[in-house]
Short mmCIF file of C-alpha atoms in Angstrom, two decimals:
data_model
loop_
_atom_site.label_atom_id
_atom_site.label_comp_id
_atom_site.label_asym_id
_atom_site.label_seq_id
_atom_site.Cartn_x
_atom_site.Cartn_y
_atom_site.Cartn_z
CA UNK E 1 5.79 -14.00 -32.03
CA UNK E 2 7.13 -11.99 -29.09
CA UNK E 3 9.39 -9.89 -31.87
CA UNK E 4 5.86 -8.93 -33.60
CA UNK E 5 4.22 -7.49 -30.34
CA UNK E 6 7.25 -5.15 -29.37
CA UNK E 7 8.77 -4.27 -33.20
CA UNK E 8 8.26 -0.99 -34.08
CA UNK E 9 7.02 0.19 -37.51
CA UNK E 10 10.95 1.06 -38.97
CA UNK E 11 12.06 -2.10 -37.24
CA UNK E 12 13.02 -5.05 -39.55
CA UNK E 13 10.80 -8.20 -39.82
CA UNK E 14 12.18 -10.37 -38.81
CA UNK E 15 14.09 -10.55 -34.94
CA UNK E 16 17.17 -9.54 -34.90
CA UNK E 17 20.00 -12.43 -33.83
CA UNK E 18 21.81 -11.82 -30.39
CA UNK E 19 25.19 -11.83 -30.18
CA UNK E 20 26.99 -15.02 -29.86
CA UNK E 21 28.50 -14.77 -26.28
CA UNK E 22 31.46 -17.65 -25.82
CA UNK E 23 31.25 -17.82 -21.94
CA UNK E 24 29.90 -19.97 -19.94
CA UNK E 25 26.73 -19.87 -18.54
CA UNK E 26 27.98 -19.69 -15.10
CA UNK E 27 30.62 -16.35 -16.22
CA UNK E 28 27.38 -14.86 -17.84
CA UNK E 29 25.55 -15.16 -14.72
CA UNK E 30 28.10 -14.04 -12.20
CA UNK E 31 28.70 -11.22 -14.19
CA UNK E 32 24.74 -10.13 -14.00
CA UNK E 33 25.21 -11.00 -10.73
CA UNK E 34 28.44 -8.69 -10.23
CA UNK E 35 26.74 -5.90 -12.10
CA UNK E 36 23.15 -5.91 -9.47
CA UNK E 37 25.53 -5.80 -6.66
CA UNK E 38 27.35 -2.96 -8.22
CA UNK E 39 24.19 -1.01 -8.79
CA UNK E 40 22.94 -1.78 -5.12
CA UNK E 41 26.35 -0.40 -3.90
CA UNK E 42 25.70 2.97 -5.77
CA UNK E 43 22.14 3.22 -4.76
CA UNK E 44 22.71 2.56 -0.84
CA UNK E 45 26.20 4.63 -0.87
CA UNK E 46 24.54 7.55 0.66
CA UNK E 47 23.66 5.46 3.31
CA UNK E 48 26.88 4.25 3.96
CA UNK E 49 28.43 7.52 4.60
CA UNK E 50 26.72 8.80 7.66
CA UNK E 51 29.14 8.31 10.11
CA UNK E 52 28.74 7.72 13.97
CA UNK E 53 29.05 10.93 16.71
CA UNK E 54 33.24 10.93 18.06
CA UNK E 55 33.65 11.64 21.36
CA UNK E 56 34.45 15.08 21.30
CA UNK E 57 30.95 15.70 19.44
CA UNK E 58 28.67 13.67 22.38
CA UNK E 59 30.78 15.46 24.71
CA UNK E 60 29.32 18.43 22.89
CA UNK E 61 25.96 17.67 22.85
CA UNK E 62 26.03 16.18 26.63
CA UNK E 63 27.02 19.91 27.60
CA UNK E 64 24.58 21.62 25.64
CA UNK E 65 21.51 19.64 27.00
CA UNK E 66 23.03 20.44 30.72
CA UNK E 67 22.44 23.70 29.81
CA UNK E 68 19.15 23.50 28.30
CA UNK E 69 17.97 21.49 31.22
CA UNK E 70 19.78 24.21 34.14
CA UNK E 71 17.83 27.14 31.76
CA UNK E 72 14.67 25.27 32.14
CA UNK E 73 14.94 24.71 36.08
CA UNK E 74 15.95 28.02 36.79
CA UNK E 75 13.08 29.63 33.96
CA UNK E 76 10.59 26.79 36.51
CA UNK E 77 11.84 27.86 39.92
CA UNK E 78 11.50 31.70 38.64
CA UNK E 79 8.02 31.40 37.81
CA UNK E 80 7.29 29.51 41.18
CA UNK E 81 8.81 32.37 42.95
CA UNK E 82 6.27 34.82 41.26
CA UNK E 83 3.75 32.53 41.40
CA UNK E 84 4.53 32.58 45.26
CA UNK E 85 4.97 36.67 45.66
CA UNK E 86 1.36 37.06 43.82
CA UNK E 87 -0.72 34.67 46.58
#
């Protein structure tokens, strides 16, 4: 019944048999098992790779927002001076 709605046109009548499989059904089943794990693995490795900041690199980035933020107060404390000499 199922075989009818999914045969194709050069498929044969009747369904073919599956293939005998000797394990148990626990093996079969771990092995499915093993397999979805496997394929989770490859589709999250990308994910796994991004690695945390070392020290040297938030060392880094500590030193180049000091800067930013010593540019901004001196650009601020410029403009308040001009601000100052045009009143």
């Amino acid at each position: 019944e199922e075989w009818e709605r999914v045969r194709k046109p050069d498929d044969p009548q009747e369904a073919p048999e599956e293939a005998y499989d000797p394990r148990c059904l626990y093996e079969r089943l771990q092995e499915q098992k093993m397999k979805k794990e496997m394929e989770f693995e490859e589709a999250h490795k990308l994910k796994n790779m991004i690695k945390g900041l070392d020290d040297d690199e938030i060392n880094f980035l500590d030193q180049v927002d000091k800067h930013k933020i010593e540019a901004e107060k001196r650009k601020n404390a410029e403009e308040e001076e001009a601000i100052a000499e045009y009143r």
